[in-house]
PDB file of C-alpha atoms in Angstrom:
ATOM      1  CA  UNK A 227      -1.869 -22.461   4.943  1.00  0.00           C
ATOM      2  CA  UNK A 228       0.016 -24.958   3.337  1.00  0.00           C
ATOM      3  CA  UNK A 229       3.019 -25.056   1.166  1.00  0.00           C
ATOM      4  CA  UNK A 230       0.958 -26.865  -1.751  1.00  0.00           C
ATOM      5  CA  UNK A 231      -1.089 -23.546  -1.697  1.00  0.00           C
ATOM      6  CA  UNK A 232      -0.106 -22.317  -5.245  1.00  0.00           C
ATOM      7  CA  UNK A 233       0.246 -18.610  -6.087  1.00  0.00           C
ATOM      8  CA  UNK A 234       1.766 -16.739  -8.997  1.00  0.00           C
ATOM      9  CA  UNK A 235       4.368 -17.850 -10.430  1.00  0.00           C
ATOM     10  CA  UNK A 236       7.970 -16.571 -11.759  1.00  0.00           C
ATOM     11  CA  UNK A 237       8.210 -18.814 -14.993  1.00  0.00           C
ATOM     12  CA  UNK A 238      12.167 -17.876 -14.539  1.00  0.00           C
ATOM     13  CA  UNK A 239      12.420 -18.959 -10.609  1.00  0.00           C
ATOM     14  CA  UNK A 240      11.213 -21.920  -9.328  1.00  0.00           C
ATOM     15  CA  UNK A 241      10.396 -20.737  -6.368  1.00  0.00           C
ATOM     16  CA  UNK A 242       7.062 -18.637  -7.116  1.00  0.00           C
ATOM     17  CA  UNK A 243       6.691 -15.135  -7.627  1.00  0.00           C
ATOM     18  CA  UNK A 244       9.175 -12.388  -6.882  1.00  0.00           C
ATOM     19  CA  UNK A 245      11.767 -15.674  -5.711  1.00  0.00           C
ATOM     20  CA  UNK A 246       9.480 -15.888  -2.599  1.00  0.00           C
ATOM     21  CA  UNK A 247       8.363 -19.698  -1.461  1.00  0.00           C
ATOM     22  CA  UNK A 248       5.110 -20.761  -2.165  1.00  0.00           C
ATOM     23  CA  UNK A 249       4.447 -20.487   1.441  1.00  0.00           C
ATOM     24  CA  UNK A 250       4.794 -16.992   1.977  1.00  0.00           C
ATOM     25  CA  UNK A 251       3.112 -16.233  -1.497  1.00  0.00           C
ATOM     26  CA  UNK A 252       0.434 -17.616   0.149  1.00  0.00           C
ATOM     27  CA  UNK A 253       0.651 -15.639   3.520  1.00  0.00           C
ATOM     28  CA  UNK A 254       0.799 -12.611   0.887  1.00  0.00           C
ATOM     29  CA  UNK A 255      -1.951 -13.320  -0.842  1.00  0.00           C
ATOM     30  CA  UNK A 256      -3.998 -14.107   2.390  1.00  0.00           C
ATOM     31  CA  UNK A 257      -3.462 -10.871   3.779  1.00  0.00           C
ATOM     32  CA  UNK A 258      -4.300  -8.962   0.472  1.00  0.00           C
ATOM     33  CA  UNK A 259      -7.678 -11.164   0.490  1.00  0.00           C
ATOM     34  CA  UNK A 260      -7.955  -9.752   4.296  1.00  0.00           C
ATOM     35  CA  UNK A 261      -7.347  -6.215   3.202  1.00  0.00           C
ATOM     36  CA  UNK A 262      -9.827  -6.348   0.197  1.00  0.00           C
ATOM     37  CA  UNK A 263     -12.831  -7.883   2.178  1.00  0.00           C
ATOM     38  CA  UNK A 264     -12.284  -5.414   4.903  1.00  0.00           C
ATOM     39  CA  UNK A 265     -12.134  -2.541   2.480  1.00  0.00           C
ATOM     40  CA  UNK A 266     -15.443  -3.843   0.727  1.00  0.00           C
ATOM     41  CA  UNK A 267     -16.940  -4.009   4.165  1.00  0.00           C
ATOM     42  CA  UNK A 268     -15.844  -0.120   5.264  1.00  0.00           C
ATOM     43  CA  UNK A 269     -17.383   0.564   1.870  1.00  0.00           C
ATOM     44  CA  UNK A 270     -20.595  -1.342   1.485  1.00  0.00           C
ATOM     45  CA  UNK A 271     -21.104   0.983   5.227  1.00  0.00           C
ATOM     46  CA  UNK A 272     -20.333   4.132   3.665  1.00  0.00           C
ATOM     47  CA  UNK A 273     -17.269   4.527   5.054  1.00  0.00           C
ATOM     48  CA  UNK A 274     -13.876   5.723   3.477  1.00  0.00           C
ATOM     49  CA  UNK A 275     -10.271   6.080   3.743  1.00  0.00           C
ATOM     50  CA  UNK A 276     -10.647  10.003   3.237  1.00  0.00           C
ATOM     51  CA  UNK A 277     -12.577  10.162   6.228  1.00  0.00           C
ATOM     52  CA  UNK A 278      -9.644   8.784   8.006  1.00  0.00           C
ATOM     53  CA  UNK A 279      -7.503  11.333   6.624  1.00  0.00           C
ATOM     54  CA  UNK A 280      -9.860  14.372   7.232  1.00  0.00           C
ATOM     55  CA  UNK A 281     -10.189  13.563  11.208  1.00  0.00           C
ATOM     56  CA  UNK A 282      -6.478  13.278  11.700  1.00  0.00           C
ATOM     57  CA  UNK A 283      -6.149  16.754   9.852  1.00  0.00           C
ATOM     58  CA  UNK A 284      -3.927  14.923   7.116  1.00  0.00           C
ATOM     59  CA  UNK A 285      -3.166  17.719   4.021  1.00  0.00           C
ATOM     60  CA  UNK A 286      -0.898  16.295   1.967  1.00  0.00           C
ATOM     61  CA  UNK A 287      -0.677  12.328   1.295  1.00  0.00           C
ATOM     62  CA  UNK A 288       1.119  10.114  -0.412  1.00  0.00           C
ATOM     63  CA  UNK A 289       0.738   6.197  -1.162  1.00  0.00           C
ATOM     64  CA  UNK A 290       3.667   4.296  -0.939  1.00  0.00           C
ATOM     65  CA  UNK A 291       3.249   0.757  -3.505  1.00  0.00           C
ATOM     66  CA  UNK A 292       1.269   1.619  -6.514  1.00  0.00           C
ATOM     67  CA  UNK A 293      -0.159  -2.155  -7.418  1.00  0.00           C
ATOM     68  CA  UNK A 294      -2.999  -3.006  -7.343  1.00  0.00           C
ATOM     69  CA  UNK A 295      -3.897  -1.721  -3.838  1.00  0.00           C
ATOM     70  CA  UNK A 296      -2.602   1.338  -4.926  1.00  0.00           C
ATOM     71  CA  UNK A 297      -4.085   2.248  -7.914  1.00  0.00           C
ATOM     72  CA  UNK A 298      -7.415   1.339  -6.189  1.00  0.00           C
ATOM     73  CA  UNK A 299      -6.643   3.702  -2.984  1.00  0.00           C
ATOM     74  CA  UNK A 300      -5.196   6.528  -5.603  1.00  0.00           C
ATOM     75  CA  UNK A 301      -8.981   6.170  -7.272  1.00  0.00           C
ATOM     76  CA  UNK A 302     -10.331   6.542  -4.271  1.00  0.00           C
ATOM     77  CA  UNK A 303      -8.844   9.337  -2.369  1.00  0.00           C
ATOM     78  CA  UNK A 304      -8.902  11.187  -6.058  1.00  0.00           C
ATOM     79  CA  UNK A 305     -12.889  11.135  -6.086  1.00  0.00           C
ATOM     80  CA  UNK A 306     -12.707  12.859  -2.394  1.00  0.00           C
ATOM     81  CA  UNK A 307      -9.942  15.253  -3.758  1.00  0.00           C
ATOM     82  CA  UNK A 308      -7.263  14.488  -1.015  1.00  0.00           C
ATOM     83  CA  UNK A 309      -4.356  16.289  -2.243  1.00  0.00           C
ATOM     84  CA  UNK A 310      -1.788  13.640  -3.584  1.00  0.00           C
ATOM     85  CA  UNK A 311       1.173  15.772  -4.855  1.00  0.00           C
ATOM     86  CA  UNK A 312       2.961  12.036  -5.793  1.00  0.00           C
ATOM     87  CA  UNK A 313       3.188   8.227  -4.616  1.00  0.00           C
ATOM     88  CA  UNK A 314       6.150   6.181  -3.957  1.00  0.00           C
ATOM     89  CA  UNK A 315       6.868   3.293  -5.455  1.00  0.00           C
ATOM     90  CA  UNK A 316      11.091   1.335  -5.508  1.00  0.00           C
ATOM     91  CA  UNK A 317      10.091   0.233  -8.729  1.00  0.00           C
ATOM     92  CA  UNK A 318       8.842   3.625 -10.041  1.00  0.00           C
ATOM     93  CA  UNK A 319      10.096   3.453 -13.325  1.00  0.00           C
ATOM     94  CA  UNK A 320       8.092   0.463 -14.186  1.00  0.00           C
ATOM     95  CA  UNK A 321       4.648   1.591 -13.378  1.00  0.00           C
ATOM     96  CA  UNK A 322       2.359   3.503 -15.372  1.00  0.00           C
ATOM     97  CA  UNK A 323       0.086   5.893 -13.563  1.00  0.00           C
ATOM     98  CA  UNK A 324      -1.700   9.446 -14.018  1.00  0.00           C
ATOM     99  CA  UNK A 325      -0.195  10.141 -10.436  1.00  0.00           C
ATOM    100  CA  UNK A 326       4.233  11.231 -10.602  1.00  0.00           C
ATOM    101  CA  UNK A 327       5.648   8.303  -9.089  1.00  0.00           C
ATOM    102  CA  UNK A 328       9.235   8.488  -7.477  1.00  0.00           C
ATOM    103  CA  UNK A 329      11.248   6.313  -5.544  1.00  0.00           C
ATOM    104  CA  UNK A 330      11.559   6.720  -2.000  1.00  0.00           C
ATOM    105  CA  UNK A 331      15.220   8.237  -1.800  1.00  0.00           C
ATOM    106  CA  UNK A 332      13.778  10.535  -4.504  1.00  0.00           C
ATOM    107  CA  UNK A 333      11.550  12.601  -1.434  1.00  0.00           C
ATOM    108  CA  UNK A 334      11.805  15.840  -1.575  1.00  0.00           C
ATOM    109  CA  UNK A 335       8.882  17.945   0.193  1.00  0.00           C
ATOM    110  CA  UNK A 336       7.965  15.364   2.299  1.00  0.00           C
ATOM    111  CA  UNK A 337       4.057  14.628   2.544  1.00  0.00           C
ATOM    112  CA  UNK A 338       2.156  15.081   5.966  1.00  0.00           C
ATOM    113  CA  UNK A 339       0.998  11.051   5.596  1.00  0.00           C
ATOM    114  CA  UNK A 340       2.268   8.160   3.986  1.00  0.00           C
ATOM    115  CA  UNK A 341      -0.223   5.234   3.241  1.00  0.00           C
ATOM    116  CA  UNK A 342       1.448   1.927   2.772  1.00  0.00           C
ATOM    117  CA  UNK A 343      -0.684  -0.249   0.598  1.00  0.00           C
ATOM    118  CA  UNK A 344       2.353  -3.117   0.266  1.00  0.00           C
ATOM    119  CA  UNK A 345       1.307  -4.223   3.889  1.00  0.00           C
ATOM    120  CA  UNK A 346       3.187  -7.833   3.067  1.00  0.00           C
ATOM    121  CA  UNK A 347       6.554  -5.453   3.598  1.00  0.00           C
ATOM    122  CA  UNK A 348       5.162  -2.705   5.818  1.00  0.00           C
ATOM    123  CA  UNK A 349       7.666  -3.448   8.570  1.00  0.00           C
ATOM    124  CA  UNK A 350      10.533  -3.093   5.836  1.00  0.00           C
ATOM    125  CA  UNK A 351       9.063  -0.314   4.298  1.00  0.00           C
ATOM    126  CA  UNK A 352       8.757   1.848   7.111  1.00  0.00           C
ATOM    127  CA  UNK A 353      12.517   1.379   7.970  1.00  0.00           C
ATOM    128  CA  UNK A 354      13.253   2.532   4.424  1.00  0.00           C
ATOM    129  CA  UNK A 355      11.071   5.353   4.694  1.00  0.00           C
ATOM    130  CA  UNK A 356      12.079   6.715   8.196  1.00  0.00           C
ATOM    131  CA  UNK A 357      15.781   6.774   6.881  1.00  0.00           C
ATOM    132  CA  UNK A 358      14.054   9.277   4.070  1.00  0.00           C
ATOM    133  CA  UNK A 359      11.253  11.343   5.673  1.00  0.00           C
ATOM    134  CA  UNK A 360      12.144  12.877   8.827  1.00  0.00           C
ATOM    135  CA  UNK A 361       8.273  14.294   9.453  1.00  0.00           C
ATOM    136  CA  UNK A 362       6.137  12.219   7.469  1.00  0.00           C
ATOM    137  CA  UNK A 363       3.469   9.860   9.292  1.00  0.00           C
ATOM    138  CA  UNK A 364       3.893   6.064   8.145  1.00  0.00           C
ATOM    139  CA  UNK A 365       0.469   4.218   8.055  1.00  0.00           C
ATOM    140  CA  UNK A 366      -0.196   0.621   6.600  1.00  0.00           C
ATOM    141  CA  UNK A 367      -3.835   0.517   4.708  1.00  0.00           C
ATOM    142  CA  UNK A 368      -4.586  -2.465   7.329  1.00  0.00           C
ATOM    143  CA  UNK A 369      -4.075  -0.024  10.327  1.00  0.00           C
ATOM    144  CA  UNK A 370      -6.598   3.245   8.599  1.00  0.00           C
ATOM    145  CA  UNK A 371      -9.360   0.079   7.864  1.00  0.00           C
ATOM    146  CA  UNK A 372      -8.875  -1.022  11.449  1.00  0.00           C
ATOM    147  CA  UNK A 373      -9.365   2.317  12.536  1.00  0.00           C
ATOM    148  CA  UNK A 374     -12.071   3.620  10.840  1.00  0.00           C
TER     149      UNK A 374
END
């Protein structure tokens, strides 16, 4: 990738979108493209994230990021009924969603699994998280496709 590779843009910040350089918009948007085409592949072979969470004996999940990858893998895992009692999101108050959303120091019963769909950040993410769940399993979406 190069640094001409153009991504969104922040009209407000020359730098690109969300004050990140073009060049790691474009590693972002690279590994979303990953995510989606392996997705569409576990899908166009019948196979789904709920599966994933059914072998491992999962009860309770939550998604952490509720963009676009979330509100896909909250579709999803709501047409197998997986039990979702929430999803976590640090910018909870600006997203609009049938599922609660809270922020991550807002974790009260902690869920059994925690799906990270912002896989960009995962790293950061689950350092966040771990300083807020104390039982909770921390999976990026890349690592359940990988398995599966």
């Amino acid at each position: 990738l190069t640094k001409e590779y153009i991504t969104y843009k922040d009209p407000k910040n020359d730098t690109g979108f969300a004050g990140a350089t073009r060049l790691e918009n474009a590693k972002k948007m690279h590994e979303f493209y990953s995510v989606l085409v392996q997705w569409l592949s576990l899908k166009n072979r019948g196979i789904k994230i709920s599966q994933y969470i059914k072998e491992n004996n999962y009860n309770s999940v939550c998604i952490y990021g509720m963009r676009e990858l979330g509100q896909r893998l909250y579709e999803e895992l709501a047409l197998d009924d997986i039990d979702m009692p929430y999803a976590i999101d640090k910018n909870a108050d600006n997203i609009s969603c049938e599922l609660k959303i809270i922020k991550p120091e807002e974790i009260v019963n902690e869920p059994e699994l925690i799906i990270v769909t912002a896989i960009h950040y995962y790293d950061q993410i689950y350092d966040d998280l771990k300083k807020c769940t104390k039982k909770s399993d921390i999976v990026s979406i890349e690592d359940i496709f990988f398995a599966l």
